[in-house]
CSV table of C-alpha atoms in Angstrom, one decimal:
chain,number,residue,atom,x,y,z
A,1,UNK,CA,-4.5,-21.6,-4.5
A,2,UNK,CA,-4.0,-17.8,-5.4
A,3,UNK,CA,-6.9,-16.2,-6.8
A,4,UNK,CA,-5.5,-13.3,-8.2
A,5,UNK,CA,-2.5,-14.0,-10.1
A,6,UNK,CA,0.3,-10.7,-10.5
A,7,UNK,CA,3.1,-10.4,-12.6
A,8,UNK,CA,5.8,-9.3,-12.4
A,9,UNK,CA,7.2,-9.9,-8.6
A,10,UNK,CA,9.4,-6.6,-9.2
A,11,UNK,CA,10.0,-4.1,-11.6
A,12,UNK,CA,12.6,-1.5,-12.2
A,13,UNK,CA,12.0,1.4,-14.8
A,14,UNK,CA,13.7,4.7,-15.1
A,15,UNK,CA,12.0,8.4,-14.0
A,16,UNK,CA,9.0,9.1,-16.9
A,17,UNK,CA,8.9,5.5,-18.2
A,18,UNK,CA,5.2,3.6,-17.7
A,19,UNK,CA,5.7,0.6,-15.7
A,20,UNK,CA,2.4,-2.1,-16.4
A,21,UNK,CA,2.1,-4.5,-13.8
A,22,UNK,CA,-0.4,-7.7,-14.7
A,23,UNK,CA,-2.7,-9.6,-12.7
A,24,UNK,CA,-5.5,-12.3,-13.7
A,25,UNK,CA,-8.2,-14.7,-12.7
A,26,UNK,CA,-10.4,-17.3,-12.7
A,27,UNK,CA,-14.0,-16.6,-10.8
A,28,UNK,CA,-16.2,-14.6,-13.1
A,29,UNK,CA,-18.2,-13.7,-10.2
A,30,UNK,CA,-15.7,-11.2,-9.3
A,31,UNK,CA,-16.7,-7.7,-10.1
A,32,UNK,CA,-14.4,-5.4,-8.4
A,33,UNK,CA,-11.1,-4.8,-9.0
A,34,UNK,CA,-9.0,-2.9,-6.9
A,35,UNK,CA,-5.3,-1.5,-6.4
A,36,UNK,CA,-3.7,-1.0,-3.2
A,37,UNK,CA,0.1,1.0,-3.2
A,38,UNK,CA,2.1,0.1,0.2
A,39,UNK,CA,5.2,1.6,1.3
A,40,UNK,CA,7.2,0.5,3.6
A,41,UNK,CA,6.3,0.2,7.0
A,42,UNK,CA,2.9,1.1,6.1
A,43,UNK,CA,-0.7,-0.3,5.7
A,44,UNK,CA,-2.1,-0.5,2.1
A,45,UNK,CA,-3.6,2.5,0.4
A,46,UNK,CA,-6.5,2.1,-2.1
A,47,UNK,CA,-4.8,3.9,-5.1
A,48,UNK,CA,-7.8,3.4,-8.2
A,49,UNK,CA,-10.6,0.5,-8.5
A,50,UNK,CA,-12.7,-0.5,-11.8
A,51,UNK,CA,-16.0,-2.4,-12.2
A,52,UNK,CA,-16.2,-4.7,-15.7
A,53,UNK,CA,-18.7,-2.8,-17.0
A,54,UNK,CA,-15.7,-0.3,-18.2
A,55,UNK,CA,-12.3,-1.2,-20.2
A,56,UNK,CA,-10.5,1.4,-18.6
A,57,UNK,CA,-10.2,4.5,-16.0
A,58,UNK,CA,-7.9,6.7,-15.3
A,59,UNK,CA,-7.1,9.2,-11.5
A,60,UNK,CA,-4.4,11.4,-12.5
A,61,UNK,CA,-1.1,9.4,-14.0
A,62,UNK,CA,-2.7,5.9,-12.7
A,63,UNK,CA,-4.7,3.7,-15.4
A,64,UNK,CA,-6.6,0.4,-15.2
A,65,UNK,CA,-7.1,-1.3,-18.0
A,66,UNK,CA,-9.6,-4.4,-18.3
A,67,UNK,CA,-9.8,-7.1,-20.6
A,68,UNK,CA,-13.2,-8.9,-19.5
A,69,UNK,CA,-12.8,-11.5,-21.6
A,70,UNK,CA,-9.1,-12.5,-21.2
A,71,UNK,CA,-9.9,-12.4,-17.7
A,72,UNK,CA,-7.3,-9.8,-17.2
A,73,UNK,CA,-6.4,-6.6,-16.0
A,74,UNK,CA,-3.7,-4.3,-15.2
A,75,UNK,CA,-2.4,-1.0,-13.8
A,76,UNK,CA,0.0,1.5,-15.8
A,77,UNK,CA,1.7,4.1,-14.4
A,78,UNK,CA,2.8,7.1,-16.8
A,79,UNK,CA,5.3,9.6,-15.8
A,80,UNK,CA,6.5,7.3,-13.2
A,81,UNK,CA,8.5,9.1,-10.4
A,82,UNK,CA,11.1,8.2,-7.6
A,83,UNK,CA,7.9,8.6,-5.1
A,84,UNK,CA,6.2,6.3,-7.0
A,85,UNK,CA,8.6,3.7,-5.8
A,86,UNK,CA,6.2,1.1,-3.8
A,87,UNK,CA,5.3,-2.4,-3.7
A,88,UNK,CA,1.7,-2.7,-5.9
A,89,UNK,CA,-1.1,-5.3,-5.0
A,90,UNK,CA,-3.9,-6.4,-7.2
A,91,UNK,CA,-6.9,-7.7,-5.4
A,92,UNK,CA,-10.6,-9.0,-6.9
A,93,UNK,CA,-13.9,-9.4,-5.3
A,94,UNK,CA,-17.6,-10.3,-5.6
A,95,UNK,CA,-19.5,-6.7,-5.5
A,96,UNK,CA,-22.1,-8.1,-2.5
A,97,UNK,CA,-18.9,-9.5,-0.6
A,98,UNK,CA,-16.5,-8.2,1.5
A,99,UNK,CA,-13.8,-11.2,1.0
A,100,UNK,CA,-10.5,-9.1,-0.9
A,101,UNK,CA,-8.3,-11.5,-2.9
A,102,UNK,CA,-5.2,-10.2,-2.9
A,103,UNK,CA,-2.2,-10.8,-6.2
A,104,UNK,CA,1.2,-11.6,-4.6
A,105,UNK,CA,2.4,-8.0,-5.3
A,106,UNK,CA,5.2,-6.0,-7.6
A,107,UNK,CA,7.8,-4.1,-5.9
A,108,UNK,CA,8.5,-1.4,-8.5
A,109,UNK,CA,11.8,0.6,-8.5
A,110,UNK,CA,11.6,4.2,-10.1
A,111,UNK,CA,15.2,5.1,-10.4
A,112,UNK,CA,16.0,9.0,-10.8
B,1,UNK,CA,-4.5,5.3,8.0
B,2,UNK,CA,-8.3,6.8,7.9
B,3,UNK,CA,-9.1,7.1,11.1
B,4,UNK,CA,-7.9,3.5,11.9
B,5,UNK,CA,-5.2,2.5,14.8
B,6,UNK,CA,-3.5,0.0,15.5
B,7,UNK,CA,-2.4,-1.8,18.6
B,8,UNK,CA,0.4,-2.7,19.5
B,9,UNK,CA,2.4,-2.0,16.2
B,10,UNK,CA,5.3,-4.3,17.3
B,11,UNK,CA,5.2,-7.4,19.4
B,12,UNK,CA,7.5,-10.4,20.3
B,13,UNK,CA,6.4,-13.1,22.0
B,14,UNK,CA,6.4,-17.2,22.5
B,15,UNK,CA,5.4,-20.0,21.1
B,16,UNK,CA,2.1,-21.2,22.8
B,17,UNK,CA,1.6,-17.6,24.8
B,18,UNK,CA,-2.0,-15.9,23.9
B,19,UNK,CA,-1.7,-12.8,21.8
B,20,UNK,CA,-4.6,-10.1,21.0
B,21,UNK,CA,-4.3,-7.3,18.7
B,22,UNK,CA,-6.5,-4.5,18.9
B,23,UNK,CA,-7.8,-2.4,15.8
B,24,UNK,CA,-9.6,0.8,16.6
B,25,UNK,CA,-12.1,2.4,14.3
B,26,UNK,CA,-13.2,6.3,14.4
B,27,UNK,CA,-15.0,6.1,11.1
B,28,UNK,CA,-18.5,4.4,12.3
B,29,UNK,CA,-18.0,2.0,9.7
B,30,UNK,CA,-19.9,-1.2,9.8
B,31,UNK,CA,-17.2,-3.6,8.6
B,32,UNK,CA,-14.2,-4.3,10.1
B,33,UNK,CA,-11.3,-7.0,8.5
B,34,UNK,CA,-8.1,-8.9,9.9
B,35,UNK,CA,-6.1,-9.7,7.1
B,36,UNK,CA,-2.0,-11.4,7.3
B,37,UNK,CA,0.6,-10.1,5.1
B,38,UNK,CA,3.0,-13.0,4.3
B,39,UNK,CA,6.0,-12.5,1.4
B,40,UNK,CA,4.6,-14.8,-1.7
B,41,UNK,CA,1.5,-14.3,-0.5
B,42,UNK,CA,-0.1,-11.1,-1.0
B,43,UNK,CA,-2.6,-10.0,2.1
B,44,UNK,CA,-5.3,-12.4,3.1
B,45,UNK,CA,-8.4,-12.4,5.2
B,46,UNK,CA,-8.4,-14.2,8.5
B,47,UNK,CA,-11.8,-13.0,10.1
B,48,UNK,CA,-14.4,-10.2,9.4
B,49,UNK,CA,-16.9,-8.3,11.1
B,50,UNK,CA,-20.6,-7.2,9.8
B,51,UNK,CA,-21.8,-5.7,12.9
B,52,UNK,CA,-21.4,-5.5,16.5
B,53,UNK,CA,-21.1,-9.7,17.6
B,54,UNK,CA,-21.5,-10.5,13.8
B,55,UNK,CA,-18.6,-12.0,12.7
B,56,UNK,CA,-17.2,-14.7,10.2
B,57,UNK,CA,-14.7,-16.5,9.2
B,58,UNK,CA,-11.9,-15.5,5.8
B,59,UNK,CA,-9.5,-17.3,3.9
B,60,UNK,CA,-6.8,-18.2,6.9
B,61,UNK,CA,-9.1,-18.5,10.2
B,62,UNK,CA,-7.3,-21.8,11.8
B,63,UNK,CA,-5.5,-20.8,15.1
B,64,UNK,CA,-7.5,-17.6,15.2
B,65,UNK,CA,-10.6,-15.6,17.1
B,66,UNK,CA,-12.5,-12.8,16.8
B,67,UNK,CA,-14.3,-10.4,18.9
B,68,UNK,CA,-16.6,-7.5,18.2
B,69,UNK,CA,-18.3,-5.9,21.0
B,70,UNK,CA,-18.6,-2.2,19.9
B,71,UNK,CA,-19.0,-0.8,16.8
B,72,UNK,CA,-15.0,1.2,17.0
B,73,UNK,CA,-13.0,-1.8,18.3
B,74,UNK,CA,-12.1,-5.2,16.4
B,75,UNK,CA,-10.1,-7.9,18.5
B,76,UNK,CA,-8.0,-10.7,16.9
B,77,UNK,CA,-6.8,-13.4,19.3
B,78,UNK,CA,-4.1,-15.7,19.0
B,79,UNK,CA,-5.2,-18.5,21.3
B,80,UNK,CA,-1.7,-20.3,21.4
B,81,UNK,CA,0.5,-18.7,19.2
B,82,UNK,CA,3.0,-20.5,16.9
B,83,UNK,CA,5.9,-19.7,15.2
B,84,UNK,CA,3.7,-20.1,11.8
B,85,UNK,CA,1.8,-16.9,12.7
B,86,UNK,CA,4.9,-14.7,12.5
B,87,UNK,CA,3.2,-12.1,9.9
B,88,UNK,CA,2.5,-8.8,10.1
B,89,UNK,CA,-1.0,-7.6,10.3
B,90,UNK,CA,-3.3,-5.4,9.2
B,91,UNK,CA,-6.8,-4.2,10.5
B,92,UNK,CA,-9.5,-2.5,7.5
B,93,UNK,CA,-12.7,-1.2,7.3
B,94,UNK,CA,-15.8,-0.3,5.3
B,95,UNK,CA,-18.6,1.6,5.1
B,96,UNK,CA,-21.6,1.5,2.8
B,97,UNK,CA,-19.2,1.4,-0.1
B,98,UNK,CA,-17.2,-1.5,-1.1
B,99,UNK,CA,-14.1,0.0,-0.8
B,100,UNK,CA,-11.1,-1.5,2.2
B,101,UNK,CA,-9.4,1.3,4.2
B,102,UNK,CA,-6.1,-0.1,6.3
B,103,UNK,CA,-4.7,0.2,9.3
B,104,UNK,CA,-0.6,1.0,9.9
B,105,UNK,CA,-0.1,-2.8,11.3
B,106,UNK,CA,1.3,-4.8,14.0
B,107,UNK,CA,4.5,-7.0,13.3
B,108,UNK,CA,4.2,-9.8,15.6
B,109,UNK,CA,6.9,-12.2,16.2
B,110,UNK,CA,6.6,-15.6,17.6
B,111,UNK,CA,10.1,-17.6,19.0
């Protein structure tokens, strides 16, 4: 059973539009919420994490925004670039674990 | 890939041969992580590592084995491979934060 649930599976927006790509759970024990970017042939990169203690956070054009009590939470990307084209994961954990869950992934498409 | 490698990054081989892939570490870190990426799946954890010998077991730890016996190097055994492990995989690791850092991969193939 996947833990993390993401939507959508892939996403296709035009140069400068904000893709949002959604994941949610179930455990309320989790309490960190990270977002990995993987390109091709390449391992994950850690790209921005939150904590619930906030409803949002932003690193440059790359902005979480949590919803605590929908049990929700998702990653939008403004000014979106060709280089931002990438396959997205949404993963959870318990802050004194080291067990990742990992979402099922978006494979966005920036197109010029 | 943060000081993390990888070895090998590609391998083929048959069902019911033993396979071990190496992850090397130049970080120090304390934890180390096998995780498989599989499409529809996302990434998820086979074995992790606390400590030199300390290990446990993830998500998807039938058919697999771990082995810490330094502090750089992670091992991940394939005792018998089957065609069900085709995946590729990735080595991470941590430090005193919570944050993952990951390795390049290896793509393994079993016929």
């Amino acid at each position: 059973q996947q833990q993390v649930k993401q939507s959508p599976q892939s996403l296709i927006v035009q140069k400068g539009g904000i893709p949002i790509i959604n994941c949610a759970y179930e455990n309320t024990a989790f309490d960190y919420f990270p977002w990995y970017q993987q390109f091709p042939g390449k391992g994950p990169a850690l790209l921005i994490a939150i904590r619930p203690d906030v409803s949002e956070k932003k690193e440059g054009r790359f902005t979480i925004s949590f919803n605590k009590s929908a049990k929700q939470f998702s990653l939008h990307i403004m000014d979106s670039q060709p280089g931002d084209s990438a396959t997205y994961f949404c993963a959870a954990a318990t802050g004194g674990a080291n067990n990742l869950f990992f979402g099922t992934g978006t494979r966005l498409t920036v197109i010029p | 890939d943060a000081g993390i490698t990888q070895s090998p990054r590609h391998k083929v081989t048959e069902t019911g041969t033993p396979v071990t892939l190496r992850c090397h570490q130049t970080e120090n870190h304390r934890y180390m992580y096998w995780y498989r990426q599989d499409p529809g799946h996302g990434l998820r954890l086979i074995h992790y590592s606390y400590g030199v010998k300390d290990t446990d077991k993830g998500e998807v730890s039938d058919g697999y084995s771990v082995s810490r016996s330094k502090t750089e190097d992670f091992l991940l055994t394939l005792e018998s491979a089957t065609s069900s492990q085709t995946s590729v995989y990735f080595c991470a690791i941590s430090g005193q934060s919570i944050e993952q850092y990951f390795g390049p991969g290896t793509r393994l193939t079993v016929t």
